[in-house]
Structure formats: structure tokens, C-alpha cells
XYZ file of N, CA and C in Angstrom:
600
model
N 1.008 -0.994 0.157
C -0.107 -0.170 -0.063
C 0.712 1.285 0.118
N 1.911 1.149 0.697
C 2.794 2.438 0.906
C 3.713 2.743 -0.334
N 3.888 1.539 -1.001
C 4.698 1.558 -2.273
C 3.908 2.393 -3.259
N 2.507 2.080 -3.273
C 1.867 2.546 -4.252
C 1.631 3.948 -4.143
N 2.101 4.731 -3.116
C 1.994 6.119 -3.104
C 3.025 6.838 -3.477
N 4.042 6.407 -3.595
C 5.313 7.035 -4.170
C 5.946 7.876 -3.050
N 5.652 7.514 -1.998
C 6.229 8.213 -0.633
C 7.500 7.453 -0.030
N 8.117 8.280 0.342
C 9.499 7.543 1.243
C 8.701 6.863 2.515
N 9.019 5.717 2.968
C 8.429 5.147 3.945
C 9.303 4.081 4.685
N 9.150 3.434 5.830
C 9.545 2.366 6.089
C 8.649 1.679 7.088
N 8.898 0.359 7.254
C 7.996 -0.363 8.031
C 8.851 -0.972 9.238
N 8.240 -1.150 10.320
C 9.024 -1.380 11.577
C 8.133 -2.292 12.471
N 8.515 -3.355 13.017
C 7.646 -4.020 14.154
C 8.588 -3.951 15.523
N 7.760 -4.060 16.501
C 8.401 -4.018 18.022
C 7.545 -5.297 18.604
N 8.509 -5.988 19.200
C 7.722 -7.069 20.175
C 7.911 -6.510 21.681
N 7.062 -6.213 22.449
C 7.150 -5.877 23.703
C 5.820 -6.219 24.366
N 5.967 -6.183 25.821
C 4.767 -6.473 26.597
C 3.988 -5.348 26.534
N 2.775 -5.266 27.266
C 1.769 -4.074 27.177
C 2.366 -2.830 27.801
N 3.090 -3.060 28.816
C 3.651 -1.890 29.621
C 4.774 -1.171 28.771
N 5.285 -1.601 27.682
C 6.257 -1.135 26.804
C 5.735 -0.617 25.598
N 4.309 -0.668 25.370
C 3.799 -0.181 24.049
C 3.919 1.459 24.092
N 3.692 2.001 24.928
C 3.488 3.609 25.056
C 5.070 4.201 24.810
N 6.048 3.596 25.385
C 7.261 3.879 25.002
C 7.815 3.623 23.684
N 7.237 2.409 23.232
C 7.668 1.992 21.735
C 7.046 3.144 20.921
N 5.808 3.337 21.112
C 5.153 4.489 20.228
C 5.832 5.870 20.328
N 6.166 6.144 21.517
C 6.693 7.276 21.677
C 8.009 7.796 20.920
N 8.841 6.657 21.062
C 10.277 6.812 20.106
C 10.004 6.726 18.706
N 8.840 6.139 18.206
C 8.570 6.380 16.706
C 8.128 7.813 16.477
N 7.265 8.191 17.155
C 6.219 9.299 17.027
C 7.168 10.715 17.086
N 8.280 10.529 17.920
C 9.214 11.596 18.014
C 9.743 12.090 16.729
N 9.884 11.243 15.819
C 10.606 11.595 14.345
C 9.353 11.312 13.438
N 8.165 11.931 13.629
C 7.025 11.698 12.749
C 6.490 13.139 12.811
N 5.782 13.313 11.633
C 4.819 14.640 11.697
C 3.391 14.231 12.162
N 2.865 12.863 12.034
C 1.589 12.577 12.456
C 1.459 11.312 12.810
N 0.850 10.809 13.660
C 0.626 9.423 14.023
C -0.802 9.063 13.778
N -1.208 8.123 12.997
C -2.387 7.676 12.572
C -2.900 6.376 13.141
N -3.914 6.735 13.747
C -4.599 5.451 14.843
C -5.917 4.889 14.205
N -5.806 3.846 13.629
C -7.034 3.351 12.813
C -8.020 2.432 13.730
N -9.160 2.085 13.030
C -10.065 1.317 13.759
C -9.874 0.090 14.604
N -8.892 -0.566 13.949
C -8.539 -1.887 14.540
C -7.964 -1.624 15.774
N -6.963 -0.667 15.887
C -6.174 -0.193 17.245
C -7.286 0.317 18.031
N -8.270 0.921 17.628
C -9.242 1.717 18.449
C -9.844 0.792 19.182
N -10.499 -0.318 18.602
C -11.356 -1.378 18.933
C -10.544 -2.325 20.013
N -9.210 -2.271 19.777
C -8.384 -3.035 20.881
C -8.285 -2.012 21.981
N -9.085 -2.075 23.016
C -9.303 -1.270 24.299
C -8.065 -1.349 25.105
N -7.422 -2.315 24.901
C -6.188 -2.523 26.009
C -5.082 -1.774 25.430
N -4.899 -1.695 23.871
C -3.809 -0.904 23.268
C -3.977 0.542 22.867
N -5.208 0.727 22.405
C -5.594 2.041 21.690
C -5.283 3.098 22.597
N -5.789 3.209 23.997
C -5.301 4.259 24.668
C -3.753 4.270 24.998
N -3.097 3.467 25.016
C -1.664 3.110 25.009
C -0.934 3.877 24.019
N -1.450 3.717 22.622
C -0.808 4.182 21.446
C -1.273 5.633 21.510
N -2.241 6.124 21.894
C -2.656 7.504 21.755
C -1.762 8.366 22.772
N -1.790 7.793 24.193
C -0.913 8.431 25.134
C 0.595 8.417 24.745
N 1.171 7.397 24.049
C 2.460 7.343 23.607
C 2.812 8.435 22.691
N 1.940 8.539 21.914
C 2.089 9.611 20.711
C 1.740 11.080 20.910
N 0.492 11.292 21.590
C -0.047 12.521 21.721
C 0.292 13.033 22.982
N 0.372 12.440 24.079
C 0.842 13.021 25.522
C 2.313 13.126 25.662
N 2.920 12.136 25.147
C 4.407 11.754 25.390
C 5.318 12.567 24.554
N 4.712 13.043 23.261
C 5.635 13.670 22.288
C 5.289 14.938 22.062
N 3.935 15.459 22.400
C 3.429 16.611 21.736
C 2.995 16.617 20.417
N 3.293 15.541 19.465
C 3.014 15.252 18.064
C 1.567 15.183 17.949
N 0.701 15.634 16.794
C -0.688 15.258 16.563
C -0.897 13.847 16.310
N -2.155 13.597 16.395
C -2.611 12.112 16.246
C -3.945 12.425 15.366
N -4.103 11.544 14.208
C -5.112 11.436 13.523
C -5.851 9.977 13.828
N -7.176 10.031 14.622
C -7.803 9.093 15.076
C -8.921 8.912 13.975
N -8.814 7.596 13.362
C -9.765 7.250 12.417
C -10.910 5.965 12.910
N -11.949 6.339 13.330
C -12.822 5.348 13.798
C -13.384 4.610 12.683
N -13.996 3.467 13.208
C -14.716 2.483 12.088
C -15.666 3.239 11.332
N -15.522 2.950 9.942
C -16.410 3.785 8.869
C -16.056 5.000 8.554
N -15.066 5.406 9.199
C -14.814 6.803 8.737
C -13.740 6.654 7.810
N -13.721 7.791 6.994
C -12.831 7.848 5.597
C -11.766 8.953 6.034
N -10.778 8.502 6.313
C -9.256 9.340 6.602
C -8.691 10.131 5.250
N -8.658 11.180 5.231
C -7.946 12.241 4.443
C -7.088 13.129 4.899
N -6.060 13.441 4.129
C -4.988 14.533 4.422
C -5.199 15.704 3.535
N -6.376 15.788 3.029
C -6.804 16.797 1.984
C -8.167 16.709 2.163
N -8.828 17.301 3.330
C -10.216 17.343 3.668
C -10.902 18.610 2.790
N -12.123 18.489 2.390
C -12.767 19.706 1.741
C -13.594 20.597 2.669
N -13.777 20.065 3.675
C -14.795 20.727 4.912
C -14.140 20.284 6.132
N -13.876 21.225 7.082
C -13.250 20.883 8.344
C -14.175 21.605 9.519
N -14.289 20.917 10.588
C -14.748 21.502 11.766
C -13.727 21.728 12.733
N -13.482 23.047 13.266
C -12.456 23.378 14.385
C -13.251 23.390 15.666
N -12.916 22.752 16.572
C -13.366 23.101 18.143
C -12.449 24.042 18.649
N -13.012 25.363 18.972
C -12.402 26.620 19.384
C -12.753 26.904 20.835
N -11.984 27.114 21.815
C -12.228 27.881 23.083
C -11.284 28.481 23.697
N -10.349 29.143 22.878
C -9.365 30.021 23.233
C -8.277 29.473 24.234
N -8.143 28.185 24.225
C -6.905 27.416 25.014
C -5.866 27.302 24.240
N -4.761 26.966 24.823
C -3.369 26.587 24.380
C -3.661 25.349 23.324
N -4.227 24.286 24.031
C -4.345 23.182 23.248
C -5.091 23.168 21.906
N -6.134 24.112 21.973
C -6.892 24.553 20.584
C -5.934 25.339 19.718
N -5.334 26.008 20.089
C -4.330 26.919 19.357
C -3.299 25.903 18.589
N -2.773 25.251 19.714
C -1.718 24.133 18.959
C -2.462 23.084 18.071
N -3.563 22.660 18.148
C -4.221 21.779 17.273
C -4.344 22.609 15.947
N -4.691 23.709 15.642
C -4.866 24.448 14.600
C -3.612 24.748 13.844
N -2.513 25.146 14.546
C -1.260 25.292 14.158
C -0.805 23.911 13.528
N -1.105 22.819 14.105
C -0.602 21.446 13.444
C -1.325 21.211 12.325
N -2.540 21.601 12.217
C -3.308 20.958 11.010
C -3.390 22.392 10.174
N -2.460 23.423 10.231
C -2.722 24.372 9.213
C -2.687 24.186 7.832
N -1.762 22.998 7.465
C -1.810 22.538 6.124
C -3.221 22.027 5.542
N -3.794 21.326 6.404
C -4.954 20.948 6.105
C -6.017 21.975 5.908
N -5.867 22.879 6.930
C -7.062 24.118 7.156
C -7.019 24.953 5.580
N -5.596 25.291 5.340
C -5.288 26.245 4.531
C -5.973 25.608 2.974
N -5.932 24.446 2.757
C -6.297 23.608 1.624
C -7.686 23.431 1.415
N -8.335 23.391 2.801
C -9.766 22.992 2.655
C -10.667 24.148 1.780
N -11.810 23.599 1.264
C -12.677 24.568 0.744
C -13.472 25.400 1.845
N -13.920 24.612 2.944
C -14.509 25.321 3.998
C -13.999 25.027 5.327
N -13.789 26.101 6.245
C -13.451 25.723 7.520
C -14.443 26.329 8.434
N -15.051 25.613 9.379
C -15.954 25.983 10.159
C -15.547 26.223 11.711
N -15.385 27.325 12.302
C -14.840 27.276 13.630
C -16.012 27.445 14.422
N -16.125 26.242 15.221
C -17.380 25.869 16.371
C -16.929 26.435 17.784
N -17.592 27.473 18.273
C -17.528 27.842 19.401
C -18.648 27.490 20.392
N -18.581 26.611 21.253
C -19.475 26.180 22.249
C -19.952 26.779 23.404
N -20.867 27.539 23.721
C -21.162 28.114 24.718
C -20.179 29.343 24.710
N -19.798 30.192 23.791
C -18.845 31.200 23.859
C -18.724 32.059 24.976
N -19.534 32.610 25.548
C -19.244 33.457 26.712
C -18.912 32.716 28.064
N -18.624 31.312 27.866
C -18.269 30.681 29.101
C -16.848 30.166 28.705
N -16.509 30.059 27.367
C -15.185 29.415 26.788
C -14.168 30.504 26.377
N -14.658 31.553 25.986
C -13.670 32.396 25.429
C -13.372 33.595 26.375
N -12.059 34.242 26.042
C -11.969 35.425 26.799
C -12.642 36.491 26.469
N -12.587 37.270 27.455
C -13.302 38.820 27.037
C -12.673 39.777 26.713
N -12.058 39.721 25.495
C -11.268 40.669 24.845
C -11.909 41.962 23.851
N -13.312 41.713 24.176
C -14.016 42.706 23.380
C -14.546 42.287 21.945
N -13.725 41.414 21.480
C -13.977 40.807 20.147
C -15.069 39.706 20.216
N -15.985 39.654 19.085
C -16.704 38.374 19.049
C -16.008 37.049 19.155
N -16.678 35.983 19.887
C -16.121 34.877 20.201
C -15.513 34.241 18.874
N -14.361 33.909 18.680
C -13.959 32.933 17.377
C -13.386 33.987 16.408
N -13.392 35.310 16.536
C -13.065 36.351 15.541
C -11.557 36.242 15.418
N -10.802 36.252 16.529
C -9.193 36.002 16.541
C -8.816 34.922 15.902
N -9.143 33.729 16.038
C -8.749 32.682 15.325
C -9.159 32.558 13.790
N -10.468 33.163 13.499
C -10.943 33.237 12.273
C -9.953 34.158 11.510
N -9.438 35.245 12.058
C -8.487 36.206 11.375
C -7.043 35.594 11.083
N -6.768 34.808 12.081
C -5.572 34.063 11.931
C -5.630 33.100 10.923
N -6.665 32.248 10.777
C -6.934 31.067 9.658
C -6.999 32.052 8.471
N -7.482 33.129 8.131
C -7.803 33.740 7.115
C -6.354 34.399 6.571
N -5.575 34.739 7.584
C -4.248 35.222 6.779
C -3.453 34.150 6.373
N -3.866 32.982 6.597
C -2.970 31.748 5.949
C -3.849 31.204 4.986
N -4.757 31.640 4.535
C -5.355 31.398 3.339
C -6.681 30.618 3.250
N -7.057 30.244 4.654
C -8.480 29.351 4.749
C -9.522 29.995 4.632
N -10.529 29.421 4.311
C -12.093 29.937 3.998
C -12.731 29.713 5.078
N -13.144 30.626 6.120
C -13.455 30.401 7.461
C -14.837 30.995 7.689
N -15.703 30.167 8.454
C -16.971 30.612 9.082
C -16.829 30.363 10.499
N -17.620 31.366 11.355
C -17.596 31.092 12.645
C -19.146 30.540 12.970
N -19.279 29.382 13.764
C -20.337 28.923 14.303
C -20.454 28.814 15.815
N -21.303 29.812 16.442
C -21.548 29.605 17.790
C -22.793 28.963 18.260
N -22.318 27.897 19.043
C -23.340 26.964 19.452
C -23.596 27.028 20.907
N -24.832 26.494 21.248
C -25.226 26.434 22.662
C -25.089 24.734 22.822
N -24.653 24.589 24.107
C -24.609 23.233 24.328
C -25.926 22.471 24.917
N -26.691 23.367 25.656
C -27.911 22.978 26.309
C -27.711 21.741 27.275
N -26.436 21.879 27.775
C -26.233 20.739 28.764
C -25.596 19.722 28.359
N -25.410 19.443 27.092
C -24.718 18.424 26.343
C -23.145 18.554 26.568
N -22.529 17.522 26.407
C -21.010 17.714 26.427
C -20.396 18.157 25.193
N -19.512 19.008 25.357
C -19.121 19.945 24.293
C -18.641 18.889 23.105
N -18.144 17.755 23.340
C -17.736 16.822 22.287
C -18.798 16.308 21.615
N -19.898 16.027 22.419
C -21.039 15.717 21.535
C -21.669 16.695 20.758
N -21.834 17.885 21.042
C -22.001 19.014 20.498
C -21.352 19.450 19.017
N -19.908 19.086 19.206
C -19.116 19.213 18.320
C -19.381 18.063 17.154
N -19.358 16.887 17.399
C -19.616 15.975 16.558
C -20.828 16.100 15.777
N -21.956 16.334 16.540
C -23.146 16.400 15.873
C -23.171 17.638 14.807
N -22.513 18.801 15.331
C -22.374 19.702 14.114
C -21.370 19.478 12.916
N -20.431 18.576 13.226
C -19.489 18.204 12.229
C -20.301 17.265 11.254
N -21.385 16.508 11.842
C -22.192 15.763 10.795
C -23.251 16.673 10.137
N -23.786 17.507 10.849
C -24.678 18.632 10.271
C -24.169 19.559 9.106
N -22.654 19.786 9.214
C -22.183 20.689 8.310
C -21.251 19.672 7.292
N -21.451 18.409 7.185
C -20.842 17.454 6.255
C -19.242 17.571 6.407
N -18.839 17.802 7.580
C -17.331 18.143 7.597
C -16.762 16.492 7.331
N -15.360 16.792 6.923
C -14.575 15.456 6.749
C -13.606 15.020 7.772
N -13.389 16.157 8.662
C -12.690 15.773 9.784
C -13.009 16.917 10.861
N -12.714 16.594 12.089
C -12.858 17.543 13.287
C -11.265 17.746 13.997
N -11.141 18.952 13.829
C -9.683 19.213 14.442
C -9.924 19.976 15.852
N -9.367 19.488 16.858
C -9.470 19.951 18.250
C -8.275 19.562 19.198
N -8.076 20.364 20.257
C -7.433 20.274 21.338
C -7.492 19.149 22.175
N -6.654 18.317 22.608
C -6.498 17.367 23.597
C -6.200 18.008 24.870
N -7.110 18.177 26.044
C -6.865 18.648 27.046
C -6.510 17.833 28.358
N -5.649 18.379 29.087
C -5.524 17.901 30.483
C -4.496 17.059 30.160
N -4.014 16.545 31.401
C -2.700 15.490 31.520
C -3.239 14.175 32.017
N -2.929 13.941 33.396
C -3.458 12.613 33.629
C -4.678 12.352 33.800
N -5.595 13.521 34.025
C -7.218 13.186 33.875
C -7.560 12.543 32.739
N -7.162 13.259 31.592
C -7.505 12.569 30.154
C -6.953 11.334 30.013
N -5.896 11.130 30.433
C -5.122 9.667 30.107
C -5.797 8.695 30.908
N -6.349 8.886 31.925
C -7.155 8.034 32.521
C -8.519 7.872 32.064
N -8.959 8.939 31.367
C -10.413 8.894 30.661
C -10.305 8.139 29.345
N -9.110 8.516 28.746
C -8.877 7.754 27.459
C -9.122 6.184 27.599
N -9.284 5.610 28.467
C -9.338 4.147 28.562
C -10.915 4.021 28.840
N -11.765 4.982 29.050
C -13.056 5.009 29.365
C -13.895 5.653 28.481
N -14.457 6.847 28.785
C -15.440 7.580 28.101
C -14.976 8.189 26.807
N -13.662 8.720 27.067
C -13.079 9.619 25.697
C -12.860 8.560 24.792
N -12.492 7.240 24.865
C -12.293 6.414 23.661
C -13.733 6.038 23.229
N -14.670 5.773 23.888
C -16.051 5.267 23.598
C -16.468 6.486 22.769
N -16.367 7.665 22.901
C -16.652 8.546 22.251
C -16.037 8.968 20.821
N -14.639 8.637 20.868
C -13.881 8.484 19.560
C -14.409 7.352 18.850
N -14.561 6.207 19.439
C -15.112 5.173 18.530
C -16.354 5.419 17.943
N -17.328 6.055 18.763
C -18.513 6.400 18.368
C -18.822 7.700 17.383
N -17.847 8.487 17.299
C -18.027 9.510 16.175
C -17.561 8.954 14.819
N -18.325 9.207 13.784
C -18.352 8.814 12.457
C -17.195 9.693 11.843
N -16.376 10.427 12.371
C -15.424 11.218 11.479
C -14.015 11.092 12.052
N -13.018 11.383 11.243
C -11.716 11.430 11.764
C -11.533 12.584 12.596
N -10.624 12.355 13.852
C -10.441 13.410 14.571
C -8.736 13.837 14.685
N -8.592 15.002 14.374
C -7.108 15.482 14.438
C -7.023 16.102 15.810
N -6.172 15.507 16.462
C -5.849 15.928 17.925
C -4.567 16.406 17.925
N -4.459 17.344 18.802
C -3.152 17.861 19.267
C -3.191 18.504 20.806
N -2.137 18.663 21.347
C -2.146 19.305 22.704
C -0.853 20.179 22.875
């Protein structure tokens, strides 16, 4: 499959016990631009979180998570960005800038903007929209109310409603999210019908 893409590549294997998976992934992710985690690994609940932790949290490099039934692409036509003025959200945008600049449509979604964005006098999302526009992205801002639903659920539904090809968002927290990756976060990722581009 890789040979047919005409790209430079190598294939490597690692035999290790479960405790060594995160470190094996970390060592390889340090020298990559992006780690892609597919549905087979996501469905392996004992390994999926270890791979995401090893690549995303231990290196700071972005991860593209592709759940079952989702079509992965590095040239999406429509992208939904989750924005809340946090460093992790900014980092995810910077890491995905090549995807965003080449997309036909970038929708910046701000959920409950009065609660999530800083009060600098500007409209919520206007600052990051200006940044993306300067980099050639075609940007729309969507301000959404959560109505008590988790932000991740609101973003996933809005991505479906706007026919997005991928969701770009920040991965928050350290230990708390690592612990959650083995539970509700992984279940949400697996249940989301779109690829997720995550950075922190």
C-alpha cells in the first residue's frame, strides 16, 4: 500500500509487553509529523489508549484518529474546528494548518462562547478566524449552545450537520484525560463517525 503512494517510508515492528507499548510508540512518534490510529487499534481497548498516550501526550505530536467507517484524508474539503481560546486548541490549529489552508470550507465552532472564550471585546472566534484567513483558509464561525450536552457531543453532531470530513480539536489535560482515554473518551472517539485530528 505504501509503495503505491510513491512516498518515502519504512515499516517497523516491535515485540514488547503491554507496559512497553507507550514507550515504543513514543520513540517512533518523536521522528514523525503525524501518528494515525485506525479502527482496528481503537477497537483494541487495551492497546488503543496506550498508543494515543504514547504519541499524543508523550511527544506533543498530533494524532489522526480514524474510527470504524470513517474515511481518512489529509486533503479534507470541509473541516470543523473546535475552538475555546485554550493553548491546546491553538496548538491543534497550528499543527493542522496545512489541512485548513487547503480546505474549501473551515467552520470554527465555539460552544457556549460566553463561558469558553476570553473577554477581549471581540466576537468569540473572530481572533482565530482572522489568523486562519491570513493563512489562506476560508472560514466561517459557528457559535453553538450546548444545552447541557458535553461539548464533544455538540461538536460531533455539528460536524455531521455541516458535512465535515474531519474534526480538529485540542486534547486537554494531562493525567485526567489519560485516565479517561481508557473509558468515556475512547468510547466517544469510537462512536464518532469522523476522523479526529488531535493535538495538545
